[in-house]
């Protein structure tokens, strides 16, 4: 009987982990997917101009817990706050389960704690934006700055949730020591993508507030953005497409270089996925400009940006979790010893 039990435990495909351990990765992946939806709904709030639907009150809505006789804008803003609040609840549950079913110093614990901290920061940034009146039709330059910080924190949150899900699924931790150029290549790529996202948030805000409804060409729009009466947000709109070209070129080079430095099948696979994501996102960017940034296209562009960010995080993670290659001198020395 003991031998049969041992055989069953060793049978491939037989999951003998406690039920709570099985649920940890599922919860982490669900939290990641859910937060992508929350981010898209937040974009709906911006696109519809419903950011002031609860007035300048936060966390209350129009000074009360549950708004009375709400308008459409109030319903949109209030529902976004509810869905964001549920993100916090999910993060708390994720942290609790991670500490309950994983041993000390397990990377999933760090990922869950980081995710919770970033969700709290996300809520605080949103609260500051509301209380300062940087919503709806506000054209204050500070709104563009806060919007960019909001997007950067959002990307960081998605990255933390992705790593938590990977670690909860049994994937190895990051190996930063001895990785050499791979660390700097990946860090620079992620930093550039964050800057690109922040610039994109400012451009999307500028499209919402200042994009003319007439048949102006892109060149005429750029000239209007630098007219004497143009605001800082309008001045910065052209920064995003310029950064997109530079960042895309770097990411393609980074993917090829990482595949050469870390000749691993996963690194090559995610490098190809990143190349495809860049191509699709560039097409979406051109379509967004050509169509005068309609709401549905802005949501598509944002979703693709989230996917491109996650693919880049996966590529860098795979490169930095792979075993470091031995130097030529080490290999030759080992060969001499073997001889």
mmCIF file with all atom_site columns, N, CA, C and O in Angstrom, residues 67-89:
data_model
loop_
_atom_site.group_PDB
_atom_site.id
_atom_site.type_symbol
_atom_site.label_atom_id
_atom_site.label_alt_id
_atom_site.label_comp_id
_atom_site.label_asym_id
_atom_site.label_entity_id
_atom_site.label_seq_id
_atom_site.pdbx_PDB_ins_code
_atom_site.Cartn_x
_atom_site.Cartn_y
_atom_site.Cartn_z
_atom_site.occupancy
_atom_site.B_iso_or_equiv
_atom_site.pdbx_formal_charge
_atom_site.auth_seq_id
_atom_site.auth_comp_id
_atom_site.auth_asym_id
_atom_site.auth_atom_id
_atom_site.pdbx_PDB_model_num
ATOM 1  N N  . UNK A 1 67 ? -23.782 57.190 -4.115  1.00 0.00 ? 67 UNK A N  1
ATOM 2  C CA . UNK A 1 67 ? -24.415 58.392 -4.686  1.00 0.00 ? 67 UNK A CA 1
ATOM 3  C C  . UNK A 1 67 ? -25.920 58.231 -4.857  1.00 0.00 ? 67 UNK A C  1
ATOM 4  O O  . UNK A 1 67 ? -26.403 57.156 -5.213  1.00 0.00 ? 67 UNK A O  1
ATOM 5  N N  . UNK A 1 68 ? -26.635 59.312 -4.584  1.00 0.00 ? 68 UNK A N  1
ATOM 6  C CA . UNK A 1 68 ? -28.090 59.330 -4.726  1.00 0.00 ? 68 UNK A CA 1
ATOM 7  C C  . UNK A 1 68 ? -28.459 60.000 -6.056  1.00 0.00 ? 68 UNK A C  1
ATOM 8  O O  . UNK A 1 68 ? -27.886 61.020 -6.417  1.00 0.00 ? 68 UNK A O  1
ATOM 9  N N  . UNK A 1 69 ? -29.426 59.430 -6.757  1.00 0.00 ? 69 UNK A N  1
ATOM 10 C CA . UNK A 1 69 ? -29.870 59.953 -8.057  1.00 0.00 ? 69 UNK A CA 1
ATOM 11 C C  . UNK A 1 69 ? -28.671 60.255 -8.964  1.00 0.00 ? 69 UNK A C  1
ATOM 12 O O  . UNK A 1 69 ? -28.493 61.387 -9.439  1.00 0.00 ? 69 UNK A O  1
ATOM 13 N N  . UNK A 1 70 ? -27.823 59.271 -9.222  1.00 0.00 ? 70 UNK A N  1
ATOM 14 C CA . UNK A 1 70 ? -26.590 59.523 -9.984  1.00 0.00 ? 70 UNK A CA 1
ATOM 15 C C  . UNK A 1 70 ? -26.858 59.789 -11.460 1.00 0.00 ? 70 UNK A C  1
ATOM 16 O O  . UNK A 1 70 ? -27.813 59.273 -12.047 1.00 0.00 ? 70 UNK A O  1
ATOM 17 N N  . UNK A 1 71 ? -26.004 60.620 -12.048 1.00 0.00 ? 71 UNK A N  1
ATOM 18 C CA . UNK A 1 71 ? -26.019 60.831 -13.488 1.00 0.00 ? 71 UNK A CA 1
ATOM 19 C C  . UNK A 1 71 ? -25.230 59.697 -14.153 1.00 0.00 ? 71 UNK A C  1
ATOM 20 O O  . UNK A 1 71 ? -24.619 58.859 -13.478 1.00 0.00 ? 71 UNK A O  1
ATOM 21 N N  . UNK A 1 72 ? -25.225 59.690 -15.480 1.00 0.00 ? 72 UNK A N  1
ATOM 22 C CA . UNK A 1 72 ? -24.478 58.664 -16.216 1.00 0.00 ? 72 UNK A CA 1
ATOM 23 C C  . UNK A 1 72 ? -22.992 58.765 -15.878 1.00 0.00 ? 72 UNK A C  1
ATOM 24 O O  . UNK A 1 72 ? -22.318 57.752 -15.642 1.00 0.00 ? 72 UNK A O  1
ATOM 25 N N  . UNK A 1 73 ? -22.458 59.994 -15.828 1.00 0.00 ? 73 UNK A N  1
ATOM 26 C CA . UNK A 1 73 ? -21.045 60.182 -15.512 1.00 0.00 ? 73 UNK A CA 1
ATOM 27 C C  . UNK A 1 73 ? -20.741 59.705 -14.095 1.00 0.00 ? 73 UNK A C  1
ATOM 28 O O  . UNK A 1 73 ? -19.667 59.124 -13.838 1.00 0.00 ? 73 UNK A O  1
ATOM 29 N N  . UNK A 1 74 ? -21.662 59.936 -13.185 1.00 0.00 ? 74 UNK A N  1
ATOM 30 C CA . UNK A 1 74 ? -21.458 59.471 -11.813 1.00 0.00 ? 74 UNK A CA 1
ATOM 31 C C  . UNK A 1 74 ? -21.417 57.951 -11.762 1.00 0.00 ? 74 UNK A C  1
ATOM 32 O O  . UNK A 1 74 ? -20.578 57.362 -11.068 1.00 0.00 ? 74 UNK A O  1
ATOM 33 N N  . UNK A 1 75 ? -22.301 57.300 -12.494 1.00 0.00 ? 75 UNK A N  1
ATOM 34 C CA . UNK A 1 75 ? -22.316 55.840 -12.527 1.00 0.00 ? 75 UNK A CA 1
ATOM 35 C C  . UNK A 1 75 ? -21.023 55.278 -13.092 1.00 0.00 ? 75 UNK A C  1
ATOM 36 O O  . UNK A 1 75 ? -20.483 54.285 -12.587 1.00 0.00 ? 75 UNK A O  1
ATOM 37 N N  . UNK A 1 76 ? -20.510 55.913 -14.145 1.00 0.00 ? 76 UNK A N  1
ATOM 38 C CA . UNK A 1 76 ? -19.268 55.439 -14.758 1.00 0.00 ? 76 UNK A CA 1
ATOM 39 C C  . UNK A 1 76 ? -18.099 55.588 -13.787 1.00 0.00 ? 76 UNK A C  1
ATOM 40 O O  . UNK A 1 76 ? -17.319 54.648 -13.586 1.00 0.00 ? 76 UNK A O  1
ATOM 41 N N  . UNK A 1 77 ? -17.978 56.759 -13.174 1.00 0.00 ? 77 UNK A N  1
ATOM 42 C CA . UNK A 1 77 ? -16.881 57.004 -12.236 1.00 0.00 ? 77 UNK A CA 1
ATOM 43 C C  . UNK A 1 77 ? -17.018 56.130 -10.992 1.00 0.00 ? 77 UNK A C  1
ATOM 44 O O  . UNK A 1 77 ? -16.032 55.554 -10.508 1.00 0.00 ? 77 UNK A O  1
ATOM 45 N N  . UNK A 1 78 ? -18.223 56.018 -10.460 1.00 0.00 ? 78 UNK A N  1
ATOM 46 C CA . UNK A 1 78 ? -18.432 55.236 -9.242  1.00 0.00 ? 78 UNK A CA 1
ATOM 47 C C  . UNK A 1 78 ? -18.147 53.752 -9.498  1.00 0.00 ? 78 UNK A C  1
ATOM 48 O O  . UNK A 1 78 ? -17.550 53.065 -8.651  1.00 0.00 ? 78 UNK A O  1
ATOM 49 N N  . UNK A 1 79 ? -18.561 53.247 -10.660 1.00 0.00 ? 79 UNK A N  1
ATOM 50 C CA . UNK A 1 79 ? -18.290 51.840 -10.981 1.00 0.00 ? 79 UNK A CA 1
ATOM 51 C C  . UNK A 1 79 ? -16.792 51.596 -11.125 1.00 0.00 ? 79 UNK A C  1
ATOM 52 O O  . UNK A 1 79 ? -16.292 50.528 -10.751 1.00 0.00 ? 79 UNK A O  1
ATOM 53 N N  . UNK A 1 80 ? -16.070 52.594 -11.637 1.00 0.00 ? 80 UNK A N  1
ATOM 54 C CA . UNK A 1 80 ? -14.615 52.446 -11.746 1.00 0.00 ? 80 UNK A CA 1
ATOM 55 C C  . UNK A 1 80 ? -13.979 52.368 -10.360 1.00 0.00 ? 80 UNK A C  1
ATOM 56 O O  . UNK A 1 80 ? -13.059 51.578 -10.125 1.00 0.00 ? 80 UNK A O  1
ATOM 57 N N  . UNK A 1 81 ? -14.495 53.162 -9.433  1.00 0.00 ? 81 UNK A N  1
ATOM 58 C CA . UNK A 1 81 ? -13.961 53.107 -8.079  1.00 0.00 ? 81 UNK A CA 1
ATOM 59 C C  . UNK A 1 81 ? -14.265 51.763 -7.424  1.00 0.00 ? 81 UNK A C  1
ATOM 60 O O  . UNK A 1 81 ? -13.431 51.218 -6.693  1.00 0.00 ? 81 UNK A O  1
ATOM 61 N N  . UNK A 1 82 ? -15.439 51.220 -7.698  1.00 0.00 ? 82 UNK A N  1
ATOM 62 C CA . UNK A 1 82 ? -15.790 49.919 -7.127  1.00 0.00 ? 82 UNK A CA 1
ATOM 63 C C  . UNK A 1 82 ? -14.891 48.819 -7.695  1.00 0.00 ? 82 UNK A C  1
ATOM 64 O O  . UNK A 1 82 ? -14.389 47.968 -6.943  1.00 0.00 ? 82 UNK A O  1
ATOM 65 N N  . UNK A 1 83 ? -14.676 48.838 -9.001  1.00 0.00 ? 83 UNK A N  1
ATOM 66 C CA . UNK A 1 83 ? -13.826 47.810 -9.612  1.00 0.00 ? 83 UNK A CA 1
ATOM 67 C C  . UNK A 1 83 ? -12.380 47.959 -9.156  1.00 0.00 ? 83 UNK A C  1
ATOM 68 O O  . UNK A 1 83 ? -11.677 46.962 -8.952  1.00 0.00 ? 83 UNK A O  1
ATOM 69 N N  . UNK A 1 84 ? -11.929 49.203 -8.969  1.00 0.00 ? 84 UNK A N  1
ATOM 70 C CA . UNK A 1 84 ? -10.577 49.426 -8.459  1.00 0.00 ? 84 UNK A CA 1
ATOM 71 C C  . UNK A 1 84 ? -10.459 48.940 -7.013  1.00 0.00 ? 84 UNK A C  1
ATOM 72 O O  . UNK A 1 84 ? -9.436  48.370 -6.620  1.00 0.00 ? 84 UNK A O  1
ATOM 73 N N  . UNK A 1 85 ? -11.516 49.166 -6.231  1.00 0.00 ? 85 UNK A N  1
ATOM 74 C CA . UNK A 1 85 ? -11.504 48.682 -4.857  1.00 0.00 ? 85 UNK A CA 1
ATOM 75 C C  . UNK A 1 85 ? -11.428 47.171 -4.791  1.00 0.00 ? 85 UNK A C  1
ATOM 76 O O  . UNK A 1 85 ? -10.732 46.604 -3.927  1.00 0.00 ? 85 UNK A O  1
ATOM 77 N N  . UNK A 1 86 ? -12.098 46.490 -5.713  1.00 0.00 ? 86 UNK A N  1
ATOM 78 C CA . UNK A 1 86 ? -12.035 45.037 -5.762  1.00 0.00 ? 86 UNK A CA 1
ATOM 79 C C  . UNK A 1 86 ? -10.623 44.557 -6.104  1.00 0.00 ? 86 UNK A C  1
ATOM 80 O O  . UNK A 1 86 ? -10.192 43.490 -5.639  1.00 0.00 ? 86 UNK A O  1
ATOM 81 N N  . UNK A 1 87 ? -9.896  45.361 -6.887  1.00 0.00 ? 87 UNK A N  1
ATOM 82 C CA . UNK A 1 87 ? -8.495  45.032 -7.171  1.00 0.00 ? 87 UNK A CA 1
ATOM 83 C C  . UNK A 1 87 ? -7.690  44.975 -5.878  1.00 0.00 ? 87 UNK A C  1
ATOM 84 O O  . UNK A 1 87 ? -6.842  44.094 -5.695  1.00 0.00 ? 87 UNK A O  1
ATOM 85 N N  . UNK A 1 88 ? -7.962  45.935 -4.989  1.00 0.00 ? 88 UNK A N  1
ATOM 86 C CA . UNK A 1 88 ? -7.283  45.934 -3.707  1.00 0.00 ? 88 UNK A CA 1
ATOM 87 C C  . UNK A 1 88 ? -7.625  44.721 -2.868  1.00 0.00 ? 88 UNK A C  1
ATOM 88 O O  . UNK A 1 88 ? -6.758  44.127 -2.211  1.00 0.00 ? 88 UNK A O  1
ATOM 89 N N  . UNK A 1 89 ? -8.901  44.326 -2.888  1.00 0.00 ? 89 UNK A N  1
ATOM 90 C CA . UNK A 1 89 ? -9.320  43.133 -2.146  1.00 0.00 ? 89 UNK A CA 1
ATOM 91 C C  . UNK A 1 89 ? -8.621  41.892 -2.699  1.00 0.00 ? 89 UNK A C  1
ATOM 92 O O  . UNK A 1 89 ? -8.119  41.041 -1.944  1.00 0.00 ? 89 UNK A O  1
#
